[in-house]
Amino acid sequence: MKKARDCLLKTLRRSFLTLQNPTPKKMDPSERYCYNPILRWNPQVEEYFIKAYGAEHFSRISKALTRPSCYSCIRVNTLKTTGDAVIEKLLEIIQNSGSENAVNGVNFNKTDANVDSDVGHYNKVVPGRSDHVVKESLQNGTISKCQIPGLDYVVFVKGSGPHTIDYGYAPDRPPKEVIVSRKCAEAVLRGAQVYVPGVMACSSHVEKGDKVAVSVAIEQPGLDGGWGIGITRGTVIQGLQIDPYHSERSGLYIGQGTTMMSRAGIFRVSQGIAVDMNNRIFQLPSFHDVLEGEIFLQNLPSIVTAHALDPQKGERILDMCAAPGGKTTAIATLMRDEGEVVAADRSHNKVLDIQKLAAELGLKCITTYKLDALKAVCRKNESNYMPNMCSSKDNSCLTAQNSDSMKLHEEKVSSITAEQLNADTNCKASNEKGNERTYVSKADFRKNMRRLRNGPGRNQSLGGRVENSKGFSPNSFDRVLLDAPCSALGLRPRLFAGEETIESLRNHGKYQRRMFDQAVQLVRPGGIIVYSTCTINPGENEALVRYALDTYKFLSLAPQHPRIGGPGLVGRCEFPDGYVEEWLRPGEEEFVQRFDPSSPLDTIGFFIAKFIVGPKDA
Ligand SMILES: C[S@@+](CC[C@H](N)C(=O)[O-])C[C@H]1O[C@@H](n2cnc3c(N)ncnc32)[C@H](O)[C@@H]1O
């Protein structure tokens, strides 16, 4: 029934488009076979953002969102190596790589990585690269160290684009084509290959080894007021104007590639590379499998977020929404792996990702938990609340699921507690002497306690065990990072933004405020909360700050270092339904960092606010 309805809608839509444009005009191929996407928004959301940013600025932001940043940002694992050593190794890799890889399309992969997803990476390095390439890479700034004070361990590798591609169009002989899904295209723009599940449609008679023009199917407004892509997997493309989705694809060509299998193969198998993208609109270096453990690819604003938190050695830090662990590991590295970073996420599998990343980077001070951030504060009346497990030392309330392994160790724990506590009280004095290795720090003590109760560390050796937590005691963290789940409207490249409505944006805001309420309870007086999102939506950024400052009088905005983002938005927005959203007040805007995707920094859209927690009973 639904299929028939969809089919009918599609047919109606096509007739509607044909009626609107009865004799499709011949299009200049340079207009058609190019990359010039227009980001579609929900009309009310667009109106709201235009009010916030002004029409011209919002149009620049929209444009920037459709493109990837033109460089890769590498966070060097300073516990294992240095920025200079990494640059040297990368240059060596370029030197040994094939000349077919242009400098601006630097290909750093050691091996073919046959990732079985529609967005995996695939690259190969061919030996025989000449020396001048290395010199050029340095001279033209392909590889450079970040110049921002304190961030000299961050390495940038430049990419290039958008490039104009000749798809070999000739009158009456259109190029063979492959149409991919939006998600696949977004990954391809970031440097991935086209994998089988990402292919939507393909020209007839495509054989392995054919050159194909790759375009993307993006959601279009439907007659029913929703969005649809109006094309089904397996559709045959003739290269004619009567092809389904022909006009919609104009300006949405993301590159040229060589098919790795025939059309029949693409739609028969379930995995593998369908198209090897060898001529891309954006040429960005790919680092899959490269210098594993020594480097981590991370957006610059995320690295800055860890700095804004300013974690100190020996502290206890909570990362409330931590997966996949990019910021957790940045924080642990800034702490030189001394102290405790509690990394929580509500998704079991994502917690495993944090563990994997921590192990890869060799970080030991990270403890992971599966935990709903909305219930991050330990409630004493929980049915399975076990007071002896919510010790003032550990402050983590573990669930009954772990009680067996805990009972086994309980005796041992109690026998060492007194001794350890003595060590604990000694730690301040020892610290003053700077003799960090001979005393048991608070963090080490907590780690030992956990080891005794739970066996060896969770990171490397337990092979995928994830501990559930019922939450933590109030005031039990020195600093809390809330890198909140959000509308992600700052992520790049983005080819469609119509799914978010005013209502869904407001819901994100509500969810974030509830999480923030938990963060406020968990951090001790005198501690720090950093709140961040990867969205351009002021309702999830400045409005959260307003809520925080108005609700909790003991919070105040703190300056951030480094500060490379722009100021926040001051003012308010009145919605047609009467809802009023309050943003920052004059004087507050310079305390937050707003990363504008259309600014010369060329980052994702991102927001960071830092709060100092004053005496809570004041
Ligand atoms: C923006 S991502 C975090 C990215 C991470 N901080 C990093 O830098 O790698 C948001 C995360 O919040 C998690 N999340 C969403 N709702 C949650 C909840 N109620 N409790 C805990 N985690 C949640 C998601 O699983 C997701 O991993």
mmCIF file of N, CA, C and O in Angstrom, residues 362-410:
data_model
loop_
_atom_site.group_PDB
_atom_site.id
_atom_site.type_symbol
_atom_site.label_atom_id
_atom_site.label_comp_id
_atom_site.label_asym_id
_atom_site.label_seq_id
_atom_site.Cartn_x
_atom_site.Cartn_y
_atom_site.Cartn_z
ATOM 1 N N GLY A 362 47.353 4.681 23.956
ATOM 2 C CA GLY A 362 48.153 4.286 25.126
ATOM 3 C C GLY A 362 47.786 5.054 26.382
ATOM 4 O O GLY A 362 48.632 5.283 27.246
ATOM 5 N N LEU A 363 46.520 5.455 26.529
ATOM 6 C CA LEU A 363 46.108 6.246 27.698
ATOM 7 C C LEU A 363 45.511 5.344 28.766
ATOM 8 O O LEU A 363 44.646 4.522 28.481
ATOM 9 N N LYS A 364 45.992 5.528 29.985
ATOM 10 C CA LYS A 364 45.561 4.627 31.062
ATOM 11 C C LYS A 364 44.633 5.313 32.072
ATOM 12 O O LYS A 364 44.024 4.653 32.914
ATOM 13 N N CYS A 365 44.560 6.622 32.028
ATOM 14 C CA CYS A 365 43.812 7.317 33.084
ATOM 15 C C CYS A 365 42.326 7.457 32.748
ATOM 16 O O CYS A 365 41.591 8.150 33.435
ATOM 17 N N ILE A 366 41.901 6.793 31.675
ATOM 18 C CA ILE A 366 40.498 6.914 31.257
ATOM 19 C C ILE A 366 39.686 5.731 31.779
ATOM 20 O O ILE A 366 40.060 4.576 31.589
ATOM 21 N N THR A 367 38.598 6.029 32.464
ATOM 22 C CA THR A 367 37.679 4.996 32.930
ATOM 23 C C THR A 367 36.384 5.183 32.161
ATOM 24 O O THR A 367 35.887 6.309 32.052
ATOM 25 N N THR A 368 35.849 4.112 31.617
ATOM 26 C CA THR A 368 34.656 4.278 30.782
ATOM 27 C C THR A 368 33.419 3.675 31.447
ATOM 28 O O THR A 368 33.512 2.669 32.153
ATOM 29 N N TYR A 369 32.302 4.298 31.206
ATOM 30 C CA TYR A 369 31.026 3.787 31.722
ATOM 31 C C TYR A 369 29.932 3.977 30.691
ATOM 32 O O TYR A 369 29.932 4.970 29.953
ATOM 33 N N LYS A 370 28.998 3.062 30.708
ATOM 34 C CA LYS A 370 27.749 3.275 29.976
ATOM 35 C C LYS A 370 26.829 3.984 30.958
ATOM 36 O O LYS A 370 26.548 3.465 32.045
ATOM 37 N N LEU A 371 26.404 5.159 30.580
ATOM 38 C CA LEU A 371 25.607 5.962 31.516
ATOM 39 C C LEU A 371 24.752 6.958 30.741
ATOM 40 O O LEU A 371 25.226 7.603 29.806
ATOM 41 N N ASP A 372 23.517 7.079 31.145
ATOM 42 C CA ASP A 372 22.640 8.097 30.567
ATOM 43 C C ASP A 372 22.948 9.419 31.271
ATOM 44 O O ASP A 372 22.759 9.536 32.485
ATOM 45 N N ALA A 373 23.410 10.396 30.503
ATOM 46 C CA ALA A 373 23.818 11.667 31.103
ATOM 47 C C ALA A 373 22.648 12.376 31.793
ATOM 48 O O ALA A 373 22.851 13.251 32.634
ATOM 49 N N LEU A 374 21.418 11.989 31.439
ATOM 50 C CA LEU A 374 20.258 12.611 32.095
ATOM 51 C C LEU A 374 20.082 12.063 33.513
ATOM 52 O O LEU A 374 19.328 12.617 34.302
ATOM 53 N N LYS A 375 20.773 10.949 33.784
ATOM 54 C CA LYS A 375 20.708 10.355 35.124
ATOM 55 C C LYS A 375 22.122 10.224 35.675
ATOM 56 O O LYS A 375 22.466 9.210 36.300
ATOM 57 N N ALA A 376 22.931 11.220 35.424
ATOM 58 C CA ALA A 376 24.356 11.102 35.781
ATOM 59 C C ALA A 376 24.603 11.309 37.266
ATOM 60 O O ALA A 376 25.649 10.941 37.780
ATOM 61 N N VAL A 377 23.619 11.908 37.971
ATOM 62 C CA VAL A 377 23.798 12.102 39.413
ATOM 63 C C VAL A 377 23.211 10.894 40.124
ATOM 64 O O VAL A 377 22.072 10.501 39.882
ATOM 65 N N CYS A 378 24.030 10.340 40.975
ATOM 66 C CA CYS A 378 23.669 9.134 41.710
ATOM 67 C C CYS A 378 22.534 9.447 42.689
ATOM 68 O O CYS A 378 22.657 10.360 43.512
ATOM 69 N N ARG A 379 21.422 8.711 42.587
ATOM 70 C CA ARG A 379 20.316 8.941 43.528
ATOM 71 C C ARG A 379 20.302 7.848 44.558
ATOM 72 O O ARG A 379 20.324 6.672 44.230
ATOM 73 N N LYS A 380 20.255 8.237 45.828
ATOM 74 C CA LYS A 380 20.430 7.240 46.892
ATOM 75 C C LYS A 380 19.240 6.310 47.007
ATOM 76 O O LYS A 380 19.343 5.237 47.564
ATOM 77 N N ASN A 381 18.091 6.695 46.462
ATOM 78 C CA ASN A 381 16.937 5.806 46.588
ATOM 79 C C ASN A 381 16.778 4.875 45.390
ATOM 80 O O ASN A 381 15.741 4.282 45.195
ATOM 81 N N GLU A 382 17.817 4.795 44.557
ATOM 82 C CA GLU A 382 17.772 3.836 43.454
ATOM 83 C C GLU A 382 17.533 2.444 44.029
ATOM 84 O O GLU A 382 18.143 2.080 45.039
ATOM 85 N N SER A 383 16.717 1.629 43.361
ATOM 86 C CA SER A 383 16.395 0.323 43.926
ATOM 87 C C SER A 383 17.640 -0.543 44.069
ATOM 88 O O SER A 383 17.784 -1.297 45.008
ATOM 89 N N ASN A 384 18.563 -0.435 43.104
ATOM 90 C CA ASN A 384 19.753 -1.265 43.226
ATOM 91 C C ASN A 384 20.953 -0.429 43.689
ATOM 92 O O ASN A 384 22.094 -0.753 43.430
ATOM 93 N N TYR A 385 20.654 0.634 44.383
ATOM 94 C CA TYR A 385 21.730 1.469 44.898
ATOM 95 C C TYR A 385 22.444 0.740 46.027
ATOM 96 O O TYR A 385 21.817 0.205 46.938
ATOM 97 N N MET A 386 23.756 0.679 45.919
ATOM 98 C CA MET A 386 24.510 -0.053 46.933
ATOM 99 C C MET A 386 25.503 0.894 47.568
ATOM 100 O O MET A 386 26.495 1.268 46.940
ATOM 101 N N PRO A 387 25.200 1.320 48.826
ATOM 102 C CA PRO A 387 25.997 2.380 49.411
ATOM 103 C C PRO A 387 27.489 2.088 49.413
ATOM 104 O O PRO A 387 28.293 2.964 49.157
ATOM 105 N N ASN A 388 27.862 0.812 49.654
ATOM 106 C CA ASN A 388 29.286 0.525 49.732
ATOM 107 C C ASN A 388 29.977 0.680 48.384
ATOM 108 O O ASN A 388 31.185 0.725 48.294
ATOM 109 N N MET A 389 29.184 0.720 47.331
ATOM 110 C CA MET A 389 29.805 0.873 46.013
ATOM 111 C C MET A 389 29.917 2.328 45.614
ATOM 112 O O MET A 389 30.573 2.673 44.657
ATOM 113 N N CYS A 390 29.196 3.156 46.318
ATOM 114 C CA CYS A 390 29.258 4.570 45.974
ATOM 115 C C CYS A 390 30.186 5.245 46.969
ATOM 116 O O CYS A 390 29.782 6.099 47.725
ATOM 117 N N SER A 391 31.432 4.776 46.989
ATOM 118 C CA SER A 391 32.364 5.272 47.995
ATOM 119 C C SER A 391 32.729 6.711 47.723
ATOM 120 O O SER A 391 32.672 7.176 46.594
ATOM 121 N N SER A 392 33.087 7.382 48.784
ATOM 122 C CA SER A 392 33.452 8.786 48.590
ATOM 123 C C SER A 392 34.722 8.878 47.763
ATOM 124 O O SER A 392 35.038 9.898 47.199
ATOM 125 N N LYS A 393 35.486 7.792 47.705
ATOM 126 C CA LYS A 393 36.721 7.826 46.915
ATOM 127 C C LYS A 393 36.411 7.704 45.427
ATOM 128 O O LYS A 393 36.939 8.398 44.594
ATOM 129 N N ASP A 394 35.552 6.743 45.121
ATOM 130 C CA ASP A 394 35.301 6.476 43.712
ATOM 131 C C ASP A 394 34.138 7.298 43.174
ATOM 132 O O ASP A 394 34.163 7.776 42.049
ATOM 133 N N ASN A 395 33.138 7.452 43.980
ATOM 134 C CA ASN A 395 31.959 8.232 43.624
ATOM 135 C C ASN A 395 31.181 7.716 42.436
ATOM 136 O O ASN A 395 30.378 8.416 41.855
ATOM 137 N N SER A 396 31.460 6.513 42.027
ATOM 138 C CA SER A 396 30.696 5.970 40.924
ATOM 139 C C SER A 396 29.781 4.884 41.459
ATOM 140 O O SER A 396 30.215 3.988 42.154
ATOM 141 N N CYS A 397 28.499 4.973 41.150
ATOM 142 C CA CYS A 397 27.560 3.977 41.660
ATOM 143 C C CYS A 397 27.350 2.943 40.583
ATOM 144 O O CYS A 397 26.708 3.198 39.574
ATOM 145 N N LEU A 398 27.933 1.777 40.788
ATOM 146 C CA LEU A 398 27.867 0.747 39.760
ATOM 147 C C LEU A 398 26.576 -0.040 39.880
ATOM 148 O O LEU A 398 26.026 -0.172 40.964
ATOM 149 N N THR A 399 26.138 -0.587 38.796
ATOM 150 C CA THR A 399 24.871 -1.297 38.847
ATOM 151 C C THR A 399 25.049 -2.732 39.334
ATOM 152 O O THR A 399 26.144 -3.268 39.358
ATOM 153 N N ALA A 400 23.903 -3.352 39.650
ATOM 154 C CA ALA A 400 23.922 -4.709 40.177
ATOM 155 C C ALA A 400 24.604 -5.671 39.215
ATOM 156 O O ALA A 400 25.189 -6.651 39.628
ATOM 157 N N GLN A 401 24.549 -5.358 37.940
ATOM 158 C CA GLN A 401 25.164 -6.205 36.930
ATOM 159 C C GLN A 401 26.621 -6.548 37.285
ATOM 160 O O GLN A 401 27.117 -7.603 36.978
ATOM 161 N N ASN A 402 27.296 -5.599 37.940
ATOM 162 C CA ASN A 402 28.697 -5.820 38.254
ATOM 163 C C ASN A 402 28.926 -6.343 39.661
ATOM 164 O O ASN A 402 30.053 -6.470 40.095
ATOM 165 N N SER A 403 27.840 -6.603 40.374
ATOM 166 C CA SER A 403 28.001 -6.858 41.799
ATOM 167 C C SER A 403 28.782 -8.135 42.093
ATOM 168 O O SER A 403 29.525 -8.201 43.042
ATOM 169 N N ASP A 404 28.670 -9.154 41.210
ATOM 170 C CA ASP A 404 29.385 -10.404 41.473
ATOM 171 C C ASP A 404 30.886 -10.198 41.502
ATOM 172 O O ASP A 404 31.566 -10.546 42.466
ATOM 173 N N SER A 405 31.383 -9.571 40.415
ATOM 174 C CA SER A 405 32.819 -9.371 40.356
ATOM 175 C C SER A 405 33.262 -8.479 41.501
ATOM 176 O O SER A 405 34.345 -8.624 42.042
ATOM 177 N N MET A 406 32.387 -7.591 41.919
ATOM 178 C CA MET A 406 32.758 -6.690 43.009
ATOM 179 C C MET A 406 32.844 -7.437 44.324
ATOM 180 O O MET A 406 33.772 -7.231 45.096
ATOM 181 N N LYS A 407 31.871 -8.344 44.568
ATOM 182 C CA LYS A 407 31.870 -9.075 45.841
ATOM 183 C C LYS A 407 33.176 -9.846 46.005
ATOM 184 O O LYS A 407 33.773 -9.879 47.048
ATOM 185 N N LEU A 408 33.629 -10.437 44.893
ATOM 186 C CA LEU A 408 34.854 -11.223 44.925
ATOM 187 C C LEU A 408 36.018 -10.427 45.500
ATOM 188 O O LEU A 408 36.896 -10.955 46.157
ATOM 189 N N HIS A 409 36.014 -9.166 45.209
ATOM 190 C CA HIS A 409 37.148 -8.343 45.600
ATOM 191 C C HIS A 409 36.917 -7.529 46.853
ATOM 192 O O HIS A 409 37.834 -6.894 47.354
ATOM 193 N N GLU A 410 35.688 -7.555 47.338
ATOM 194 C CA GLU A 410 35.343 -6.643 48.424
ATOM 195 C C GLU A 410 36.266 -6.768 49.639
ATOM 196 O O GLU A 410 36.736 -5.781 50.185
#
